[in-house]
């Protein structure tokens, strides 16, 4: 065996080791990226903000004004709900006079509808079709067990807005007919 053959064998062996190491590093990188995605989802589910936004220093926010504010639901001459439309979100303020218990079946219906949109966006995000910062999120607030506000961030999706506002209006109308 000549020294050239030995050198070539060592070089080929070294090349195979490097390829194996690259393969292992790629697998490790994939595992680390998956772990980061899982951690980001946990943070986002708890905070309603993408993890990257939490990590970055918050800049001073300017006061955002709604594009429009208008009554959403009137009952017997009283406005019981108003809607504020922003570029990326919608806020529905519900009068405490409406007295809708947070645990009422109609509120549960709206929550299911909001959850459905949230889950759809999570699936789209997992498939890479949607950026985490563009995901639909919402909050429902109550005061003393009474629904007081529904806010959702839809990033200007007009179809979702019309659909959700129609469902919220239906909930308010149905509750008013049955209870007010």
PDB file of N, CA, C and O in Angstrom, residues 68-131:
ATOM      1  N   UNK A  68     -63.015  54.820  13.789  1.00  0.00           N
ATOM      2  CA  UNK A  68     -64.382  55.266  14.054  1.00  0.00           C
ATOM      3  C   UNK A  68     -64.904  54.606  15.324  1.00  0.00           C
ATOM      4  O   UNK A  68     -64.461  53.549  15.718  1.00  0.00           O
ATOM      5  N   UNK A  69     -65.838  55.303  15.940  1.00  0.00           N
ATOM      6  CA  UNK A  69     -66.534  54.791  17.133  1.00  0.00           C
ATOM      7  C   UNK A  69     -68.011  55.009  16.865  1.00  0.00           C
ATOM      8  O   UNK A  69     -68.423  56.112  16.506  1.00  0.00           O
ATOM      9  N   UNK A  70     -68.785  53.957  17.045  1.00  0.00           N
ATOM     10  CA  UNK A  70     -70.212  54.069  16.769  1.00  0.00           C
ATOM     11  C   UNK A  70     -70.998  53.090  17.639  1.00  0.00           C
ATOM     12  O   UNK A  70     -70.433  52.112  18.138  1.00  0.00           O
ATOM     13  N   UNK A  71     -72.285  53.348  17.812  1.00  0.00           N
ATOM     14  CA  UNK A  71     -73.110  52.400  18.561  1.00  0.00           C
ATOM     15  C   UNK A  71     -73.167  51.065  17.800  1.00  0.00           C
ATOM     16  O   UNK A  71     -73.262  51.046  16.579  1.00  0.00           O
ATOM     17  N   UNK A  72     -73.092  49.989  18.551  1.00  0.00           N
ATOM     18  CA  UNK A  72     -73.212  48.655  17.947  1.00  0.00           C
ATOM     19  C   UNK A  72     -74.596  48.075  18.195  1.00  0.00           C
ATOM     20  O   UNK A  72     -75.156  47.397  17.345  1.00  0.00           O
ATOM     21  N   UNK A  73     -75.164  48.389  19.380  1.00  0.00           N
ATOM     22  CA  UNK A  73     -76.468  47.814  19.713  1.00  0.00           C
ATOM     23  C   UNK A  73     -77.272  48.770  20.580  1.00  0.00           C
ATOM     24  O   UNK A  73     -76.787  49.259  21.601  1.00  0.00           O
ATOM     25  N   UNK A  74     -78.502  49.028  20.151  1.00  0.00           N
ATOM     26  CA  UNK A  74     -79.436  49.854  20.913  1.00  0.00           C
ATOM     27  C   UNK A  74     -80.629  48.989  21.311  1.00  0.00           C
ATOM     28  O   UNK A  74     -81.078  48.137  20.537  1.00  0.00           O
ATOM     29  N   UNK A  75     -81.144  49.242  22.527  1.00  0.00           N
ATOM     30  CA  UNK A  75     -82.325  48.517  22.989  1.00  0.00           C
ATOM     31  C   UNK A  75     -83.227  49.492  23.719  1.00  0.00           C
ATOM     32  O   UNK A  75     -82.807  50.135  24.684  1.00  0.00           O
ATOM     33  N   UNK A  76     -84.429  49.640  23.185  1.00  0.00           N
ATOM     34  CA  UNK A  76     -85.446  50.523  23.783  1.00  0.00           C
ATOM     35  C   UNK A  76     -84.899  51.931  24.030  1.00  0.00           C
ATOM     36  O   UNK A  76     -85.026  52.488  25.123  1.00  0.00           O
ATOM     37  N   UNK A  77     -84.246  52.458  23.015  1.00  0.00           N
ATOM     38  CA  UNK A  77     -83.757  53.832  23.060  1.00  0.00           C
ATOM     39  C   UNK A  77     -82.440  54.041  23.786  1.00  0.00           C
ATOM     40  O   UNK A  77     -81.958  55.161  23.870  1.00  0.00           O
ATOM     41  N   UNK A  78     -81.845  52.981  24.307  1.00  0.00           N
ATOM     42  CA  UNK A  78     -80.560  53.111  25.004  1.00  0.00           C
ATOM     43  C   UNK A  78     -79.486  52.370  24.225  1.00  0.00           C
ATOM     44  O   UNK A  78     -79.701  51.253  23.764  1.00  0.00           O
ATOM     45  N   UNK A  79     -78.327  52.980  24.137  1.00  0.00           N
ATOM     46  CA  UNK A  79     -77.189  52.307  23.524  1.00  0.00           C
ATOM     47  C   UNK A  79     -76.553  51.420  24.585  1.00  0.00           C
ATOM     48  O   UNK A  79     -76.109  51.905  25.624  1.00  0.00           O
ATOM     49  N   UNK A  80     -76.529  50.118  24.297  1.00  0.00           N
ATOM     50  CA  UNK A  80     -75.971  49.161  25.256  1.00  0.00           C
ATOM     51  C   UNK A  80     -74.586  48.654  24.850  1.00  0.00           C
ATOM     52  O   UNK A  80     -73.924  47.993  25.646  1.00  0.00           O
ATOM     53  N   UNK A  81     -74.164  48.949  23.615  1.00  0.00           N
ATOM     54  CA  UNK A  81     -72.823  48.529  23.182  1.00  0.00           C
ATOM     55  C   UNK A  81     -72.310  49.489  22.113  1.00  0.00           C
ATOM     56  O   UNK A  81     -73.059  49.942  21.254  1.00  0.00           O
ATOM     57  N   UNK A  82     -71.028  49.807  22.206  1.00  0.00           N
ATOM     58  CA  UNK A  82     -70.342  50.661  21.247  1.00  0.00           C
ATOM     59  C   UNK A  82     -69.180  49.874  20.664  1.00  0.00           C
ATOM     60  O   UNK A  82     -68.594  49.020  21.336  1.00  0.00           O
ATOM     61  N   UNK A  83     -68.819  50.220  19.444  1.00  0.00           N
ATOM     62  CA  UNK A  83     -67.671  49.573  18.816  1.00  0.00           C
ATOM     63  C   UNK A  83     -66.669  50.652  18.423  1.00  0.00           C
ATOM     64  O   UNK A  83     -67.045  51.716  17.925  1.00  0.00           O
ATOM     65  N   UNK A  84     -65.407  50.369  18.727  1.00  0.00           N
ATOM     66  CA  UNK A  84     -64.303  51.224  18.286  1.00  0.00           C
ATOM     67  C   UNK A  84     -63.486  50.405  17.301  1.00  0.00           C
ATOM     68  O   UNK A  84     -63.021  49.313  17.635  1.00  0.00           O
ATOM     69  N   UNK A  85     -63.319  50.946  16.100  1.00  0.00           N
ATOM     70  CA  UNK A  85     -62.577  50.256  15.049  1.00  0.00           C
ATOM     71  C   UNK A  85     -61.212  50.931  14.906  1.00  0.00           C
ATOM     72  O   UNK A  85     -61.130  52.144  14.712  1.00  0.00           O
ATOM     73  N   UNK A  86     -60.168  50.147  15.035  1.00  0.00           N
ATOM     74  CA  UNK A  86     -58.791  50.609  14.845  1.00  0.00           C
ATOM     75  C   UNK A  86     -58.243  49.933  13.590  1.00  0.00           C
ATOM     76  O   UNK A  86     -58.899  49.059  13.010  1.00  0.00           O
ATOM     77  N   UNK A  87     -57.032  50.284  13.190  1.00  0.00           N
ATOM     78  CA  UNK A  87     -56.435  49.658  12.006  1.00  0.00           C
ATOM     79  C   UNK A  87     -56.276  48.156  12.173  1.00  0.00           C
ATOM     80  O   UNK A  87     -56.543  47.394  11.248  1.00  0.00           O
ATOM     81  N   UNK A  88     -55.840  47.726  13.362  1.00  0.00           N
ATOM     82  CA  UNK A  88     -55.519  46.302  13.545  1.00  0.00           C
ATOM     83  C   UNK A  88     -56.396  45.586  14.557  1.00  0.00           C
ATOM     84  O   UNK A  88     -56.245  44.396  14.774  1.00  0.00           O
ATOM     85  N   UNK A  89     -57.334  46.306  15.181  1.00  0.00           N
ATOM     86  CA  UNK A  89     -58.135  45.666  16.224  1.00  0.00           C
ATOM     87  C   UNK A  89     -59.500  46.321  16.340  1.00  0.00           C
ATOM     88  O   UNK A  89     -59.741  47.402  15.790  1.00  0.00           O
ATOM     89  N   UNK A  90     -60.370  45.645  17.087  1.00  0.00           N
ATOM     90  CA  UNK A  90     -61.727  46.124  17.326  1.00  0.00           C
ATOM     91  C   UNK A  90     -62.012  45.991  18.823  1.00  0.00           C
ATOM     92  O   UNK A  90     -61.678  44.978  19.432  1.00  0.00           O
ATOM     93  N   UNK A  91     -62.623  47.016  19.399  1.00  0.00           N
ATOM     94  CA  UNK A  91     -62.998  46.991  20.810  1.00  0.00           C
ATOM     95  C   UNK A  91     -64.506  47.206  20.899  1.00  0.00           C
ATOM     96  O   UNK A  91     -65.028  48.182  20.376  1.00  0.00           O
ATOM     97  N   UNK A  92     -65.184  46.262  21.550  1.00  0.00           N
ATOM     98  CA  UNK A  92     -66.625  46.382  21.780  1.00  0.00           C
ATOM     99  C   UNK A  92     -66.823  46.621  23.272  1.00  0.00           C
ATOM    100  O   UNK A  92     -66.494  45.764  24.094  1.00  0.00           O
ATOM    101  N   UNK A  93     -67.319  47.804  23.609  1.00  0.00           N
ATOM    102  CA  UNK A  93     -67.630  48.131  25.000  1.00  0.00           C
ATOM    103  C   UNK A  93     -69.107  47.843  25.227  1.00  0.00           C
ATOM    104  O   UNK A  93     -69.960  48.310  24.465  1.00  0.00           O
ATOM    105  N   UNK A  94     -69.395  47.084  26.267  1.00  0.00           N
ATOM    106  CA  UNK A  94     -70.771  46.677  26.573  1.00  0.00           C
ATOM    107  C   UNK A  94     -71.175  47.323  27.890  1.00  0.00           C
ATOM    108  O   UNK A  94     -70.479  47.186  28.904  1.00  0.00           O
ATOM    109  N   UNK A  95     -72.283  48.035  27.855  1.00  0.00           N
ATOM    110  CA  UNK A  95     -72.775  48.716  29.048  1.00  0.00           C
ATOM    111  C   UNK A  95     -73.082  47.699  30.143  1.00  0.00           C
ATOM    112  O   UNK A  95     -73.623  46.624  29.883  1.00  0.00           O
ATOM    113  N   UNK A  96     -72.762  48.074  31.358  1.00  0.00           N
ATOM    114  CA  UNK A  96     -73.081  47.207  32.487  1.00  0.00           C
ATOM    115  C   UNK A  96     -74.594  47.111  32.688  1.00  0.00           C
ATOM    116  O   UNK A  96     -75.088  46.176  33.320  1.00  0.00           O
ATOM    117  N   UNK A  97     -75.345  48.072  32.115  1.00  0.00           N
ATOM    118  CA  UNK A  97     -76.811  48.013  32.178  1.00  0.00           C
ATOM    119  C   UNK A  97     -77.359  46.797  31.431  1.00  0.00           C
ATOM    120  O   UNK A  97     -78.453  46.324  31.729  1.00  0.00           O
ATOM    121  N   UNK A  98     -76.594  46.315  30.444  1.00  0.00           N
ATOM    122  CA  UNK A  98     -77.030  45.120  29.717  1.00  0.00           C
ATOM    123  C   UNK A  98     -77.052  43.919  30.654  1.00  0.00           C
ATOM    124  O   UNK A  98     -77.827  42.985  30.466  1.00  0.00           O
ATOM    125  N   UNK A  99     -76.174  43.939  31.662  1.00  0.00           N
ATOM    126  CA  UNK A  99     -76.149  42.930  32.726  1.00  0.00           C
ATOM    127  C   UNK A  99     -76.034  41.499  32.194  1.00  0.00           C
ATOM    128  O   UNK A  99     -76.763  40.605  32.633  1.00  0.00           O
ATOM    129  N   UNK A 100     -75.114  41.282  31.267  1.00  0.00           N
ATOM    130  CA  UNK A 100     -74.920  39.949  30.681  1.00  0.00           C
ATOM    131  C   UNK A 100     -73.892  39.193  31.524  1.00  0.00           C
ATOM    132  O   UNK A 100     -72.720  39.574  31.551  1.00  0.00           O
ATOM    133  N   UNK A 101     -74.322  38.140  32.209  1.00  0.00           N
ATOM    134  CA  UNK A 101     -73.372  37.377  33.030  1.00  0.00           C
ATOM    135  C   UNK A 101     -72.268  36.768  32.158  1.00  0.00           C
ATOM    136  O   UNK A 101     -72.536  36.270  31.062  1.00  0.00           O
ATOM    137  N   UNK A 102     -71.038  36.827  32.632  1.00  0.00           N
ATOM    138  CA  UNK A 102     -69.899  36.315  31.884  1.00  0.00           C
ATOM    139  C   UNK A 102     -70.030  34.811  31.632  1.00  0.00           C
ATOM    140  O   UNK A 102     -69.487  34.294  30.668  1.00  0.00           O
ATOM    141  N   UNK A 103     -70.788  34.122  32.485  1.00  0.00           N
ATOM    142  CA  UNK A 103     -70.940  32.680  32.317  1.00  0.00           C
ATOM    143  C   UNK A 103     -72.230  32.288  31.575  1.00  0.00           C
ATOM    144  O   UNK A 103     -72.610  31.127  31.549  1.00  0.00           O
ATOM    145  N   UNK A 104     -72.881  33.262  30.937  1.00  0.00           N
ATOM    146  CA  UNK A 104     -74.113  32.991  30.188  1.00  0.00           C
ATOM    147  C   UNK A 104     -73.793  32.184  28.925  1.00  0.00           C
ATOM    148  O   UNK A 104     -72.714  32.313  28.346  1.00  0.00           O
ATOM    149  N   UNK A 105     -74.741  31.377  28.467  1.00  0.00           N
ATOM    150  CA  UNK A 105     -74.531  30.512  27.296  1.00  0.00           C
ATOM    151  C   UNK A 105     -74.246  31.330  26.035  1.00  0.00           C
ATOM    152  O   UNK A 105     -73.496  30.878  25.160  1.00  0.00           O
ATOM    153  N   UNK A 106     -74.814  32.536  25.903  1.00  0.00           N
ATOM    154  CA  UNK A 106     -74.545  33.362  24.724  1.00  0.00           C
ATOM    155  C   UNK A 106     -73.106  33.886  24.725  1.00  0.00           C
ATOM    156  O   UNK A 106     -72.472  33.986  23.682  1.00  0.00           O
ATOM    157  N   UNK A 107     -72.594  34.200  25.900  1.00  0.00           N
ATOM    158  CA  UNK A 107     -71.189  34.622  26.014  1.00  0.00           C
ATOM    159  C   UNK A 107     -70.284  33.439  25.692  1.00  0.00           C
ATOM    160  O   UNK A 107     -69.268  33.591  25.000  1.00  0.00           O
ATOM    161  N   UNK A 108     -70.672  32.252  26.149  1.00  0.00           N
ATOM    162  CA  UNK A 108     -69.896  31.039  25.833  1.00  0.00           C
ATOM    163  C   UNK A 108     -69.867  30.797  24.328  1.00  0.00           C
ATOM    164  O   UNK A 108     -68.844  30.381  23.774  1.00  0.00           O
ATOM    165  N   UNK A 109     -70.975  31.078  23.655  1.00  0.00           N
ATOM    166  CA  UNK A 109     -71.025  30.939  22.190  1.00  0.00           C
ATOM    167  C   UNK A 109     -70.012  31.879  21.529  1.00  0.00           C
ATOM    168  O   UNK A 109     -69.246  31.466  20.655  1.00  0.00           O
ATOM    169  N   UNK A 110     -70.001  33.130  21.947  1.00  0.00           N
ATOM    170  CA  UNK A 110     -69.050  34.100  21.368  1.00  0.00           C
ATOM    171  C   UNK A 110     -67.619  33.666  21.662  1.00  0.00           C
ATOM    172  O   UNK A 110     -66.751  33.727  20.789  1.00  0.00           O
ATOM    173  N   UNK A 111     -67.380  33.190  22.864  1.00  0.00           N
ATOM    174  CA  UNK A 111     -66.032  32.725  23.217  1.00  0.00           C
ATOM    175  C   UNK A 111     -65.616  31.564  22.321  1.00  0.00           C
ATOM    176  O   UNK A 111     -64.481  31.512  21.858  1.00  0.00           O
ATOM    177  N   UNK A 112     -66.525  30.636  22.040  1.00  0.00           N
ATOM    178  CA  UNK A 112     -66.206  29.519  21.134  1.00  0.00           C
ATOM    179  C   UNK A 112     -65.864  30.030  19.737  1.00  0.00           C
ATOM    180  O   UNK A 112     -64.937  29.536  19.090  1.00  0.00           O
ATOM    181  N   UNK A 113     -66.606  31.012  19.262  1.00  0.00           N
ATOM    182  CA  UNK A 113     -66.339  31.585  17.935  1.00  0.00           C
ATOM    183  C   UNK A 113     -64.960  32.256  17.904  1.00  0.00           C
ATOM    184  O   UNK A 113     -64.208  32.108  16.943  1.00  0.00           O
ATOM    185  N   UNK A 114     -64.634  32.981  18.954  1.00  0.00           N
ATOM    186  CA  UNK A 114     -63.321  33.634  19.043  1.00  0.00           C
ATOM    187  C   UNK A 114     -62.209  32.592  19.144  1.00  0.00           C
ATOM    188  O   UNK A 114     -61.168  32.720  18.497  1.00  0.00           O
ATOM    189  N   UNK A 115     -62.428  31.562  19.959  1.00  0.00           N
ATOM    190  CA  UNK A 115     -61.445  30.478  20.095  1.00  0.00           C
ATOM    191  C   UNK A 115     -61.212  29.778  18.760  1.00  0.00           C
ATOM    192  O   UNK A 115     -60.086  29.396  18.440  1.00  0.00           O
ATOM    193  N   UNK A 116     -62.280  29.597  17.992  1.00  0.00           N
ATOM    194  CA  UNK A 116     -62.161  28.925  16.690  1.00  0.00           C
ATOM    195  C   UNK A 116     -61.216  29.708  15.768  1.00  0.00           C
ATOM    196  O   UNK A 116     -60.344  29.131  15.128  1.00  0.00           O
ATOM    197  N   UNK A 117     -61.374  31.029  15.728  1.00  0.00           N
ATOM    198  CA  UNK A 117     -60.502  31.864  14.900  1.00  0.00           C
ATOM    199  C   UNK A 117     -59.063  31.822  15.404  1.00  0.00           C
ATOM    200  O   UNK A 117     -58.112  31.764  14.616  1.00  0.00           O
ATOM    201  N   UNK A 118     -58.907  31.831  16.729  1.00  0.00           N
ATOM    202  CA  UNK A 118     -57.580  31.745  17.327  1.00  0.00           C
ATOM    203  C   UNK A 118     -56.903  30.433  16.919  1.00  0.00           C
ATOM    204  O   UNK A 118     -55.740  30.423  16.502  1.00  0.00           O
ATOM    205  N   UNK A 119     -57.630  29.324  17.019  1.00  0.00           N
ATOM    206  CA  UNK A 119     -57.090  27.999  16.657  1.00  0.00           C
ATOM    207  C   UNK A 119     -56.759  27.922  15.168  1.00  0.00           C
ATOM    208  O   UNK A 119     -55.736  27.338  14.785  1.00  0.00           O
ATOM    209  N   UNK A 120     -57.624  28.494  14.321  1.00  0.00           N
ATOM    210  CA  UNK A 120     -57.357  28.505  12.877  1.00  0.00           C
ATOM    211  C   UNK A 120     -56.034  29.207  12.585  1.00  0.00           C
ATOM    212  O   UNK A 120     -55.233  28.724  11.780  1.00  0.00           O
ATOM    213  N   UNK A 121     -55.817  30.343  13.244  1.00  0.00           N
ATOM    214  CA  UNK A 121     -54.566  31.072  13.017  1.00  0.00           C
ATOM    215  C   UNK A 121     -53.365  30.317  13.578  1.00  0.00           C
ATOM    216  O   UNK A 121     -52.277  30.380  13.010  1.00  0.00           O
ATOM    217  N   UNK A 122     -53.534  29.618  14.686  1.00  0.00           N
ATOM    218  CA  UNK A 122     -52.436  28.800  15.211  1.00  0.00           C
ATOM    219  C   UNK A 122     -52.042  27.727  14.200  1.00  0.00           C
ATOM    220  O   UNK A 122     -50.852  27.476  13.985  1.00  0.00           O
ATOM    221  N   UNK A 123     -53.033  27.107  13.581  1.00  0.00           N
ATOM    222  CA  UNK A 123     -52.757  26.088  12.564  1.00  0.00           C
ATOM    223  C   UNK A 123     -52.059  26.707  11.353  1.00  0.00           C
ATOM    224  O   UNK A 123     -51.090  26.147  10.832  1.00  0.00           O
ATOM    225  N   UNK A 124     -52.555  27.860  10.912  1.00  0.00           N
ATOM    226  CA  UNK A 124     -51.926  28.550   9.775  1.00  0.00           C
ATOM    227  C   UNK A 124     -50.481  28.941  10.117  1.00  0.00           C
ATOM    228  O   UNK A 124     -49.591  28.845   9.285  1.00  0.00           O
ATOM    229  N   UNK A 125     -50.275  29.356  11.350  1.00  0.00           N
ATOM    230  CA  UNK A 125     -48.925  29.724  11.793  1.00  0.00           C
ATOM    231  C   UNK A 125     -48.010  28.502  11.789  1.00  0.00           C
ATOM    232  O   UNK A 125     -46.861  28.571  11.343  1.00  0.00           O
ATOM    233  N   UNK A 126     -48.513  27.371  12.276  1.00  0.00           N
ATOM    234  CA  UNK A 126     -47.713  26.145  12.320  1.00  0.00           C
ATOM    235  C   UNK A 126     -47.329  25.689  10.915  1.00  0.00           C
ATOM    236  O   UNK A 126     -46.258  25.117  10.719  1.00  0.00           O
ATOM    237  N   UNK A 127     -48.184  25.952   9.942  1.00  0.00           N
ATOM    238  CA  UNK A 127     -47.905  25.575   8.555  1.00  0.00           C
ATOM    239  C   UNK A 127     -46.999  26.593   7.860  1.00  0.00           C
ATOM    240  O   UNK A 127     -46.608  26.402   6.720  1.00  0.00           O
ATOM    241  N   UNK A 128     -46.711  27.689   8.537  1.00  0.00           N
ATOM    242  CA  UNK A 128     -45.863  28.721   7.955  1.00  0.00           C
ATOM    243  C   UNK A 128     -46.619  29.689   7.066  1.00  0.00           C
ATOM    244  O   UNK A 128     -46.018  30.474   6.348  1.00  0.00           O
ATOM    245  N   UNK A 129     -47.947  29.656   7.111  1.00  0.00           N
ATOM    246  CA  UNK A 129     -48.759  30.527   6.270  1.00  0.00           C
ATOM    247  C   UNK A 129     -49.023  31.883   6.916  1.00  0.00           C
ATOM    248  O   UNK A 129     -49.539  32.784   6.267  1.00  0.00           O
ATOM    249  N   UNK A 130     -48.693  32.013   8.200  1.00  0.00           N
ATOM    250  CA  UNK A 130     -49.012  33.222   8.938  1.00  0.00           C
ATOM    251  C   UNK A 130     -47.899  33.536   9.923  1.00  0.00           C
ATOM    252  O   UNK A 130     -47.404  32.642  10.606  1.00  0.00           O
ATOM    253  N   UNK A 131     -47.515  34.799   9.978  1.00  0.00           N
ATOM    254  CA  UNK A 131     -46.509  35.223  10.952  1.00  0.00           C
ATOM    255  C   UNK A 131     -47.146  35.265  12.343  1.00  0.00           C
ATOM    256  O   UNK A 131     -48.309  35.637  12.477  1.00  0.00           O
TER     257      UNK A 131
END
